[in-house]
Coordinates of C-alpha atoms in Angstrom, one line a residue:
Chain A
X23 CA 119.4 110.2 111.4
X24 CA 116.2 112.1 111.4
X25 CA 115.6 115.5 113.1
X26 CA 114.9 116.3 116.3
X27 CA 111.4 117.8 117.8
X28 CA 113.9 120.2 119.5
X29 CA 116.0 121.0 116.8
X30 CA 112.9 121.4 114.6
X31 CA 111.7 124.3 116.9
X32 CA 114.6 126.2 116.9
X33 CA 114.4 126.2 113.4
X34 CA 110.8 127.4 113.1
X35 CA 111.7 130.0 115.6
X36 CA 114.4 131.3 114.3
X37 CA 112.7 131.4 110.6
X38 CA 109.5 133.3 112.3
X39 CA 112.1 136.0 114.2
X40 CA 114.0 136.4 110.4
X41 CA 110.8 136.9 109.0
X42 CA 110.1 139.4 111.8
X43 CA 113.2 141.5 110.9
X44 CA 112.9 141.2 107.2
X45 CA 109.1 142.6 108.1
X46 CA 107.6 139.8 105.9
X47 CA 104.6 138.8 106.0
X48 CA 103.1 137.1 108.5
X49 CA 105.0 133.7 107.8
X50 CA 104.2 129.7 108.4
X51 CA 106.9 127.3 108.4
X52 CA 106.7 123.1 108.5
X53 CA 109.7 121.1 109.4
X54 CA 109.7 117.1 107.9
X55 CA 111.7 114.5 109.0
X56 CA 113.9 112.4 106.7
X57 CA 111.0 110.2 105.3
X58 CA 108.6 113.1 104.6
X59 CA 106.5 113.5 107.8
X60 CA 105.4 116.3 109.7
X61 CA 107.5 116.8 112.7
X62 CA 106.5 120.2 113.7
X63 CA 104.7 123.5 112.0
X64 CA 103.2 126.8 113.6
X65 CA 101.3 129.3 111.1
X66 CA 101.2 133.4 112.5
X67 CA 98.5 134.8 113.5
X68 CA 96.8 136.7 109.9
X69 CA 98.2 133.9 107.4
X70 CA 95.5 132.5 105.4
X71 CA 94.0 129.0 106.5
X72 CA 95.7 127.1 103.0
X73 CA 99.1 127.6 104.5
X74 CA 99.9 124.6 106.2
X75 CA 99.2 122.7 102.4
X76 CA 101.4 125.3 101.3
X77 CA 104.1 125.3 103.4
X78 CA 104.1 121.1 103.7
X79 CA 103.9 120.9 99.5
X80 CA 107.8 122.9 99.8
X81 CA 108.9 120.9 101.5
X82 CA 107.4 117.6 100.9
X83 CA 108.7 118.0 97.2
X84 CA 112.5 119.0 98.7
X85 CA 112.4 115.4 100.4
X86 CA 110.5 113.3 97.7
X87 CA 112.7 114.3 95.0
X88 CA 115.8 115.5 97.1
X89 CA 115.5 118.6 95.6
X90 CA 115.8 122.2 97.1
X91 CA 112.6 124.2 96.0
X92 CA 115.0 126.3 93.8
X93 CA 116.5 123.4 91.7
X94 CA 112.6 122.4 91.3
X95 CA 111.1 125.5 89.9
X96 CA 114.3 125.1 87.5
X97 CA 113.1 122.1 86.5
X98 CA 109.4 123.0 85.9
X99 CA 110.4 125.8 83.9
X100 CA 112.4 123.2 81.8
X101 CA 110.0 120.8 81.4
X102 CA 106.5 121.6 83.3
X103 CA 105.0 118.5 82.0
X104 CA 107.8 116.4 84.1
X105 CA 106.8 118.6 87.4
X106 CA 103.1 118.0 86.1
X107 CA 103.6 113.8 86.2
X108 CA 105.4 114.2 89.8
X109 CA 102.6 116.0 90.9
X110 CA 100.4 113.2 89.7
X111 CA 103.0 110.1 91.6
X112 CA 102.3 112.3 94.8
X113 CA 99.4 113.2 94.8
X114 CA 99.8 116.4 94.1
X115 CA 101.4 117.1 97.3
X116 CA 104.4 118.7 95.6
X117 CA 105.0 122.6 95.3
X118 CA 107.9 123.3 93.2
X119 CA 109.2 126.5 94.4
X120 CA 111.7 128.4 96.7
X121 CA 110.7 127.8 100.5
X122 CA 110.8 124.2 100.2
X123 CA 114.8 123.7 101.6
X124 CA 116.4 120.6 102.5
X125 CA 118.0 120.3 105.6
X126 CA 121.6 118.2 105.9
X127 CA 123.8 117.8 108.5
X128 CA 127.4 118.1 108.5
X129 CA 128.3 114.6 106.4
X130 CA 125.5 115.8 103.5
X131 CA 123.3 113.6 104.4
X132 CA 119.9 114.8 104.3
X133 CA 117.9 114.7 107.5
X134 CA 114.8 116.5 106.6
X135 CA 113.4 119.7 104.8
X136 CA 111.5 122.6 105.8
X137 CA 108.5 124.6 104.0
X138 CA 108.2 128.4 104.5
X139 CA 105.1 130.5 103.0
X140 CA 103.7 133.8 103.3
X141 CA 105.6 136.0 101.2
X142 CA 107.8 136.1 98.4
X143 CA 109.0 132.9 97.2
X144 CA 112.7 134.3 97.4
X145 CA 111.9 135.8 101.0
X146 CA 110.1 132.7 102.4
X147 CA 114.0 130.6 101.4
X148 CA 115.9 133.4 102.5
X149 CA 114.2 133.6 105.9
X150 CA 113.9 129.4 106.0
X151 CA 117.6 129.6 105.5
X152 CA 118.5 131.9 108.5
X153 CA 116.4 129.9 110.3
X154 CA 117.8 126.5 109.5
X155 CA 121.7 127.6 110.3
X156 CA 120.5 129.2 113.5
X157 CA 120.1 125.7 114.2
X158 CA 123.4 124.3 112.9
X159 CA 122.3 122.5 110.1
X160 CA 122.7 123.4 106.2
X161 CA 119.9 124.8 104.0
X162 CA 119.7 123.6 100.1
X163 CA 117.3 126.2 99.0
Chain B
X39 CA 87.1 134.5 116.9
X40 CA 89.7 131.4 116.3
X41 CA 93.0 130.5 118.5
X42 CA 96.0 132.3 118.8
X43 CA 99.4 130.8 117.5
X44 CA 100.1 131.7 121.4
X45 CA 97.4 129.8 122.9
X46 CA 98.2 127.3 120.5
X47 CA 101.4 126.7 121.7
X48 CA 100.9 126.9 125.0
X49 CA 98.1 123.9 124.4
X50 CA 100.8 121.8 123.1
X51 CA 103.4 122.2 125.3
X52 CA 100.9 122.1 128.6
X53 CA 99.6 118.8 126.8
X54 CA 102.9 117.4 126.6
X55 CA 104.3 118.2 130.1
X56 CA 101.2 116.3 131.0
X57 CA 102.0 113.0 129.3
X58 CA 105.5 113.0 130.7
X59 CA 103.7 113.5 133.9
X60 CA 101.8 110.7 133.5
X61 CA 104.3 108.7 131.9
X62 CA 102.7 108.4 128.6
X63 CA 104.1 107.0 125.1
X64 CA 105.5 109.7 122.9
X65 CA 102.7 112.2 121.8
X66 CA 102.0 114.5 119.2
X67 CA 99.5 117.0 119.4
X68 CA 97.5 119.3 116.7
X69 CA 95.8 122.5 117.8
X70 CA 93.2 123.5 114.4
X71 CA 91.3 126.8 114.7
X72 CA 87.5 127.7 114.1
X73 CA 87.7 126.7 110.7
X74 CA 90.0 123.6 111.1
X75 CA 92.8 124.6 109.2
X76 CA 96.3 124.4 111.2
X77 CA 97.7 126.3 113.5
X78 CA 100.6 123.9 115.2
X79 CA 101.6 120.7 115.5
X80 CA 104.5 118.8 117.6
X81 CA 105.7 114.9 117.7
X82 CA 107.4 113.7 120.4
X83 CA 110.9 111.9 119.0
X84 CA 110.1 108.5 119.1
X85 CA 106.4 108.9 118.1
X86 CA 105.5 107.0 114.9
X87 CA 105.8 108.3 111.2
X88 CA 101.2 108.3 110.8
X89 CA 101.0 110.7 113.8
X90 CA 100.4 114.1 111.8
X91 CA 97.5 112.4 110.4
X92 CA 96.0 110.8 113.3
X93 CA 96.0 113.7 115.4
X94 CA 94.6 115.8 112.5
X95 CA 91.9 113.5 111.6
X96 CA 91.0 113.3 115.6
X97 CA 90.9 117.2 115.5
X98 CA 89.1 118.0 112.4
X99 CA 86.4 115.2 113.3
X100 CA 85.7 117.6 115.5
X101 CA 85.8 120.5 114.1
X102 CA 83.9 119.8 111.2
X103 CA 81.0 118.1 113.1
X104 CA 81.0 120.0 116.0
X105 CA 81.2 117.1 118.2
X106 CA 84.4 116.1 121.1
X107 CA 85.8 112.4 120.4
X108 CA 83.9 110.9 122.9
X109 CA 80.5 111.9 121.5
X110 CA 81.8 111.0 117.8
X111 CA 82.7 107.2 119.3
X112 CA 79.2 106.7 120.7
X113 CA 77.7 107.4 117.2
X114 CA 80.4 105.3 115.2
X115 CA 79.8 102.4 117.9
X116 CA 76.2 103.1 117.4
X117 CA 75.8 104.0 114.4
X118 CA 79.0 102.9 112.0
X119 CA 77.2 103.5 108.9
X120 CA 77.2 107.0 109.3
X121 CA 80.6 107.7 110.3
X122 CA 81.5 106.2 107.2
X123 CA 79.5 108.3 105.4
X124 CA 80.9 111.3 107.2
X125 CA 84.1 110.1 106.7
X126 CA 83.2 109.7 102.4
X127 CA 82.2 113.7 102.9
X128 CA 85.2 114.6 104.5
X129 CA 88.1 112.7 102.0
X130 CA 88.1 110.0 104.8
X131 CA 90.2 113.2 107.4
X132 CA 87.7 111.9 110.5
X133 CA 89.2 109.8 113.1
X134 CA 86.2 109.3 115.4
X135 CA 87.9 108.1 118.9
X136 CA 88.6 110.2 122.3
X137 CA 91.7 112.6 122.1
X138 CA 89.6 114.7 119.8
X139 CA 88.9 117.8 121.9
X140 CA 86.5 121.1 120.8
X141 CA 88.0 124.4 122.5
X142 CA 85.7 126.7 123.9
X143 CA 86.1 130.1 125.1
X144 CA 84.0 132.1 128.1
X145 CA 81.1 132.1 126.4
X146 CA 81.0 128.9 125.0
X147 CA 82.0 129.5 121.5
X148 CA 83.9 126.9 119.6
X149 CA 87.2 128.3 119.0
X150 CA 89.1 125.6 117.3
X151 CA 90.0 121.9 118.3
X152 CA 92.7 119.9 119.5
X153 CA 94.2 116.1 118.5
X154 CA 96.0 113.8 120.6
X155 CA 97.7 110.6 119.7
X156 CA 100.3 108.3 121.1
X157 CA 98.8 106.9 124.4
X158 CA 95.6 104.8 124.3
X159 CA 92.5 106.8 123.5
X160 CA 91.5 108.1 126.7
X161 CA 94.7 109.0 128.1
X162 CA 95.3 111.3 125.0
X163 CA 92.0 112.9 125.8
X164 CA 93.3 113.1 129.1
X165 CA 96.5 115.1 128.1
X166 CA 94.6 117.4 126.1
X167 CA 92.1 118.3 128.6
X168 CA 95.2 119.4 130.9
X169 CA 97.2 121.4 128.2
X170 CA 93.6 122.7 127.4
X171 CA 92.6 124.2 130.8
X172 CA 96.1 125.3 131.5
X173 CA 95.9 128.0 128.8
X174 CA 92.5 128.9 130.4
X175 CA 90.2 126.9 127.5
X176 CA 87.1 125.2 128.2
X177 CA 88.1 121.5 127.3
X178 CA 84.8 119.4 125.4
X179 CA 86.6 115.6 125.0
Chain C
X221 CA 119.0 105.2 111.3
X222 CA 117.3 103.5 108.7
X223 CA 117.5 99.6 106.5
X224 CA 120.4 99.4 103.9
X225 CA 119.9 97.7 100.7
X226 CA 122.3 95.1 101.3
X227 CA 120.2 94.6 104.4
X228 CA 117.1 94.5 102.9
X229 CA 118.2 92.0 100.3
X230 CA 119.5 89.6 102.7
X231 CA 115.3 89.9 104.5
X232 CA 114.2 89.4 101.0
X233 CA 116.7 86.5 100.1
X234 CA 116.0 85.0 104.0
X235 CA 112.6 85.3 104.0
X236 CA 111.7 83.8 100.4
X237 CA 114.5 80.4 101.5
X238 CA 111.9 80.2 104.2
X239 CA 109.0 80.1 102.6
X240 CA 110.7 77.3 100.7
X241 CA 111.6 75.2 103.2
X242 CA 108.0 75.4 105.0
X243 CA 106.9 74.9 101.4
X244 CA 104.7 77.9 100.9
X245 CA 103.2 79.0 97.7
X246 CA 105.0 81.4 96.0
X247 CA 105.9 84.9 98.2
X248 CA 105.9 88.2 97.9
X249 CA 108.3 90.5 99.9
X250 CA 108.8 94.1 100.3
X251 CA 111.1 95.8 102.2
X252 CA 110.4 99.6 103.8
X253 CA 112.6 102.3 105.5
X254 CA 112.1 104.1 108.4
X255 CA 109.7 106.6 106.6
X256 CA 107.5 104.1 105.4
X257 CA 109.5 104.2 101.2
X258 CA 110.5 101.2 99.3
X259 CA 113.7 99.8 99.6
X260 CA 113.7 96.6 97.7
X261 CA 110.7 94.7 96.6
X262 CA 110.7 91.1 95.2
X263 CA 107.6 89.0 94.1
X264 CA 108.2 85.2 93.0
X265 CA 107.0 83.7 90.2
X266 CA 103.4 82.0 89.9
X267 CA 102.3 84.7 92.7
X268 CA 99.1 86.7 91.6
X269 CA 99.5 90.2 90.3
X270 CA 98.4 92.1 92.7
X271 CA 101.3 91.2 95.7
X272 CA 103.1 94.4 95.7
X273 CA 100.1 96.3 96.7
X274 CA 99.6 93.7 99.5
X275 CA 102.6 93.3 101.2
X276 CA 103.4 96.6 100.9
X277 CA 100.1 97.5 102.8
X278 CA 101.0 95.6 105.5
X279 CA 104.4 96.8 106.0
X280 CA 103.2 100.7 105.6
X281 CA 100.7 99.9 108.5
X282 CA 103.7 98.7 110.7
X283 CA 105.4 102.0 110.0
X284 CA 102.7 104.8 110.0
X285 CA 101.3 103.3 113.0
X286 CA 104.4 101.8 114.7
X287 CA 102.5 98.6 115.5
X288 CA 103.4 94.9 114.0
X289 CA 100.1 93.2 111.9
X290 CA 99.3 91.0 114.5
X291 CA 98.9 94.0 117.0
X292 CA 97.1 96.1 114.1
X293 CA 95.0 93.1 113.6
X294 CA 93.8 93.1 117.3
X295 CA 92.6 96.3 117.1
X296 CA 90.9 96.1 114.0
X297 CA 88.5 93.2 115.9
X298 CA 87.7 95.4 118.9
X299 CA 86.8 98.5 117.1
X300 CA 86.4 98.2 112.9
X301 CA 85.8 101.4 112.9
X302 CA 88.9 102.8 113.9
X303 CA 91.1 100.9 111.5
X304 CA 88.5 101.8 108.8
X305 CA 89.1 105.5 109.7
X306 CA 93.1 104.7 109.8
X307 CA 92.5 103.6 105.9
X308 CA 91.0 106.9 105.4
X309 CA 93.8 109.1 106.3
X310 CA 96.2 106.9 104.8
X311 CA 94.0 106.7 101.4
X312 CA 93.3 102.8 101.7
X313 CA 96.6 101.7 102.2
X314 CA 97.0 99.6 105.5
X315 CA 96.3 95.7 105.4
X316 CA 96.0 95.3 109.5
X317 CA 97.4 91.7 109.5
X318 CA 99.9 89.3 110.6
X319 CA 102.7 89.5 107.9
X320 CA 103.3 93.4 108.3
X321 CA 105.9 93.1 110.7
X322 CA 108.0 96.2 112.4
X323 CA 112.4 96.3 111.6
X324 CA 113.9 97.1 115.0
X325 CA 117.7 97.5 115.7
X326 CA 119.4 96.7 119.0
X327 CA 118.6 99.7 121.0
X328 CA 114.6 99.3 119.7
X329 CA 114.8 101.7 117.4
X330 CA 112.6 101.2 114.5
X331 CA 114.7 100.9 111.4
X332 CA 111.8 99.9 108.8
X333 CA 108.7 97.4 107.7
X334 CA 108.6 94.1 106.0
X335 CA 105.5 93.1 104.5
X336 CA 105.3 89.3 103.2
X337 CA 102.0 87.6 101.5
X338 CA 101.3 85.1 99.5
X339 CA 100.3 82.2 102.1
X340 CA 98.1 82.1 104.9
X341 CA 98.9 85.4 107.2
X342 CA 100.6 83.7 110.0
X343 CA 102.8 81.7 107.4
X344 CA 103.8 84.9 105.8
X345 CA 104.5 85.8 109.6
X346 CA 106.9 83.3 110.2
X347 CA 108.8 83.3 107.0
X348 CA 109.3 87.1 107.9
X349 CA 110.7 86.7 111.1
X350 CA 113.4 84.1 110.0
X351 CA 114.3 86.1 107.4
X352 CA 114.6 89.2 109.5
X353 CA 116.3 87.0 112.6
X354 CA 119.0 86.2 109.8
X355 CA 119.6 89.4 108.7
X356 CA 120.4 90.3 112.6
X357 CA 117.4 92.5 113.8
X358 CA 114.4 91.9 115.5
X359 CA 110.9 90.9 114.2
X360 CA 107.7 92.7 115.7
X361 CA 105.3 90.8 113.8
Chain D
X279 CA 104.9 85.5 78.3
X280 CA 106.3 87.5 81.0
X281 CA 109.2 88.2 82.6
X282 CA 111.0 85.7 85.5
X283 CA 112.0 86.9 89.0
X284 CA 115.7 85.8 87.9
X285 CA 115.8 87.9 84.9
X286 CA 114.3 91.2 86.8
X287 CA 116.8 90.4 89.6
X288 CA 119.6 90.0 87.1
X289 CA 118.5 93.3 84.8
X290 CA 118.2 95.1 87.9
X291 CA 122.2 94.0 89.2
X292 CA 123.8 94.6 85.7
X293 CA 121.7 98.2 85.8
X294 CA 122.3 99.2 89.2
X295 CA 126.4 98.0 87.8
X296 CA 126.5 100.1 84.7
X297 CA 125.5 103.3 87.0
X298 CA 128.3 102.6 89.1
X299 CA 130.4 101.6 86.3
X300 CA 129.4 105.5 85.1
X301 CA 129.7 106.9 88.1
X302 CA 126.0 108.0 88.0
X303 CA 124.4 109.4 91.1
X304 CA 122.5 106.9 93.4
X305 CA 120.1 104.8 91.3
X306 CA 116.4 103.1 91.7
X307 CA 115.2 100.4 89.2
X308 CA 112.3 98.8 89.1
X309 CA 111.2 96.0 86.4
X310 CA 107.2 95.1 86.0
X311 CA 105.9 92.6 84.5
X312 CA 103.6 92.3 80.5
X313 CA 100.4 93.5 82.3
X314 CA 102.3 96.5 84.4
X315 CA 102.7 94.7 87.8
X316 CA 105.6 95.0 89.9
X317 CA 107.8 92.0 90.0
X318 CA 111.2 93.7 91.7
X319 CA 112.5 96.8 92.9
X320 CA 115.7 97.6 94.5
X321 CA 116.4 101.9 95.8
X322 CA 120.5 102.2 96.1
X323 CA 121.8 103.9 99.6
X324 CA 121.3 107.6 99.0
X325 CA 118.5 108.1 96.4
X326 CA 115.9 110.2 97.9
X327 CA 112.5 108.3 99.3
X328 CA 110.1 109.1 96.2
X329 CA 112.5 107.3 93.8
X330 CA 109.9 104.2 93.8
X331 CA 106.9 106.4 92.6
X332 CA 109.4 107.9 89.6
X333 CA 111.0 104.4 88.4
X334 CA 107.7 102.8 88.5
X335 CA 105.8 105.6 86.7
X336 CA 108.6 105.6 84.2
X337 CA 108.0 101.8 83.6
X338 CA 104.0 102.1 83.9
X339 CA 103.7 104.6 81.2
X340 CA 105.6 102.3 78.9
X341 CA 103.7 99.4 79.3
X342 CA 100.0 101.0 79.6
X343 CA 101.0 102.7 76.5
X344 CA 103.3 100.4 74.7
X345 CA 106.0 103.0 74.3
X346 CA 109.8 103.7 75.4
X347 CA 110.2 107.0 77.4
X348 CA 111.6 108.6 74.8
X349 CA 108.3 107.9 73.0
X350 CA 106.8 109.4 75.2
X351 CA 108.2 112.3 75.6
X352 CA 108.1 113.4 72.1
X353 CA 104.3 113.1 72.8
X354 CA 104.4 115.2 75.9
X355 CA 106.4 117.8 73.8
X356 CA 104.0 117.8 70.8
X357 CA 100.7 117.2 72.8
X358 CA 101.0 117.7 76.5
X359 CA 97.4 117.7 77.1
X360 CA 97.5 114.5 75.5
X361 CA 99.7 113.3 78.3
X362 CA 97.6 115.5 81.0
X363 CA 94.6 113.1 79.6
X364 CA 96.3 109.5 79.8
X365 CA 97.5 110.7 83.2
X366 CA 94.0 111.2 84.3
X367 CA 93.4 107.8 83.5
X368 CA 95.6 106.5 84.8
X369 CA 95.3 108.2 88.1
X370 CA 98.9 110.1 87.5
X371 CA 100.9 106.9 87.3
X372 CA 102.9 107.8 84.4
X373 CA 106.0 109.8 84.1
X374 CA 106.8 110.4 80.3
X375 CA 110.8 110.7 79.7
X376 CA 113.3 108.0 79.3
X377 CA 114.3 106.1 81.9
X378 CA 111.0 103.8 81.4
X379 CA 111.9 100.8 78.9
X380 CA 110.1 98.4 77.1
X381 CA 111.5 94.7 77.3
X382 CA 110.9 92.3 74.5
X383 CA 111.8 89.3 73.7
X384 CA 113.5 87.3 70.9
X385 CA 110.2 87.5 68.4
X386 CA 109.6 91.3 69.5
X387 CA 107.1 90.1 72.0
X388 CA 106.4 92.8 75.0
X389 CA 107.3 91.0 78.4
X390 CA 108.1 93.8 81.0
X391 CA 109.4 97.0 81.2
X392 CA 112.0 98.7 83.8
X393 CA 111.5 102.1 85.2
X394 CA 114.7 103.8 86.2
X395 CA 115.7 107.2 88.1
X396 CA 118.6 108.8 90.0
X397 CA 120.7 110.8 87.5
X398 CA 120.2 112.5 84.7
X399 CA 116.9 111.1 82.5
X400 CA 119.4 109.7 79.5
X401 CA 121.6 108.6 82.1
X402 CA 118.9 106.4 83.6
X403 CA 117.9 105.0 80.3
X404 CA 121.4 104.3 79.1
X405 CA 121.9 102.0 82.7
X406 CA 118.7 100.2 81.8
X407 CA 119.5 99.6 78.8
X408 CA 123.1 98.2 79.4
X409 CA 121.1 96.3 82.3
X410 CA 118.3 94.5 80.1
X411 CA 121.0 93.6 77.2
X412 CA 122.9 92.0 79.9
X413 CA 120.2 89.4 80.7
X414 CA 119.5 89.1 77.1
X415 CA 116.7 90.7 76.9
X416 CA 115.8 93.8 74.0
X417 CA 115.5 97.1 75.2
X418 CA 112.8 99.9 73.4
X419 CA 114.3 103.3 75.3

């Protein structure tokens, strides 16, 4: 099981309208399927252009290593010459931070992962979060 | 002046009513602005894992050299030397076939670009052209 | 949906009895999911060192593009440059011939890639879609 | 001297049994042969799709460098740039923690090494190293 195109926009949606009420930032959000590829993404008008690398290393990292963004930082805080060596194996595709969340469905199994930038690190998960359970999934931040 | 997120979306929804219209393979369709970062992107469920990339590399082709799909084909079929040269400048990102689309507003000022893959090559240029002039665009394929 | 290991090892084990019975020189086999990741990977002895990197080539080409090696390969004849451009965004990692061949369950979903070399193309061809025949799904070589 | 297909398939069984055995979160094992070329690979049901890239760069390092993870990462702890540098030749292929194990024979000869990944890092080695004294083989963790 993979996510849908439809369920993908609800969740950038509903991230974008959290943002919106939080007053973040103007916000960009990328939703990935199971196997790591771009499913769908829309950056706000007044983001900077880098975003979309941004918001795709979150959550490219969440899926590669089936890893929430938060559980990453913790680990490259740890030991930043592991994160430094994953970074190498992909390319260095991976951003180890909050706003990369994985995305499971109601057995655990994980069915994608989304990637939220524009403001805080903690803000970008929290709104990612209200976004992905507007949507009836579960968010691993 | 670049694209909206608006515009944007409207593009890719317009673009993606027409290939059901037509009866097209699933599509997935990139809208980059002025400076040919991202704006959106969608993939039809049922579209192929590659399809971020091929859309982008149509669209930033065009972006980057200024040039619609079309126009970029005649010089790789004419010239294949120097497409590959482009393609050593740009981190090989150019995919030089139609569904590569510049955007244009009033007054003929590039305002971002527009990939389509799914279909064959024409008929994705087709798709975009639609989606392009139904959110008032001037569409170069 | 996506291969399962004990699937995958039955392709492998199928596919490599094959190539013995055509008497082949040694094989190499990989196996990919949906996404386009390594299952299961084996390469038999007296093959040369670089296999992996070839079979798996051909198999990521099936996937990313959603197109079996012999299709791949007929439109890397009528336009080189294309598939040259397809290497680019996929940093040099699509072999576009027979012997990449595309995983499909019952209702034609694709499920994953095999990638076989080690003989001619169209012998790696066959001994992939026995193996893939006996592990119950269909072969789009 | 290098290592067989029927030994890597039967270090990889006995590994991919000891995690089970421990209860150990899904595991990936790949084994490679004296001159760092992959010879098999199996990813358990479960383990996330970048598990190939971390087993293999865990087994890489060890035979590029002739040193057990463990090695290794009393090098990255003592000298990271060290292991920045030897990363940057080998184009980021090497992840330096245990889990990557050197296999020698009987005289002390090098003939492979196995990468594993999935649970903790001295989980991972522990399996590997239950795996390759299974199939009589010594392991260098």
């Amino acid at each position: 099981m993979t996510i849908s195109l439809r369920k993908a926009r609800t969740i950038i949606r509903k991230t974008l309208d959290k943002g919106h009420e939080l007053e973040l930032k103007p916000l960009s959000v990328v939703v990935l399927d199971a196997g790591g590829h771009v499913q769908a993404f829309e950056r706000e008008d007044g983001a900077s252009p880098g975003r979309f690398a941004i918001a795709h290393g979150k959550a490219y990292g969440a899926i590669m290593l089936g890893m929430g963004g938060t559980a990453q930082m913790a680990r490259a805080e740890q030991q930043a010459y592991f994160m430094g060596a994953v970074n190498g194996l992909f390319s260095g595709q991976v951003v180890p931070v909050p706003g990369g969340v994985l995305l499971r469905d109601k057995k655990g199994a994980v069915v994608g992962a989304v990637g939220v930038t524009g403001d805080t690190s903690d803000n970008d998960a929290a709104a990612a979060k209200a976004g992905i359970e507007a949507a009836g999934l579960t968010a691993e931040i």
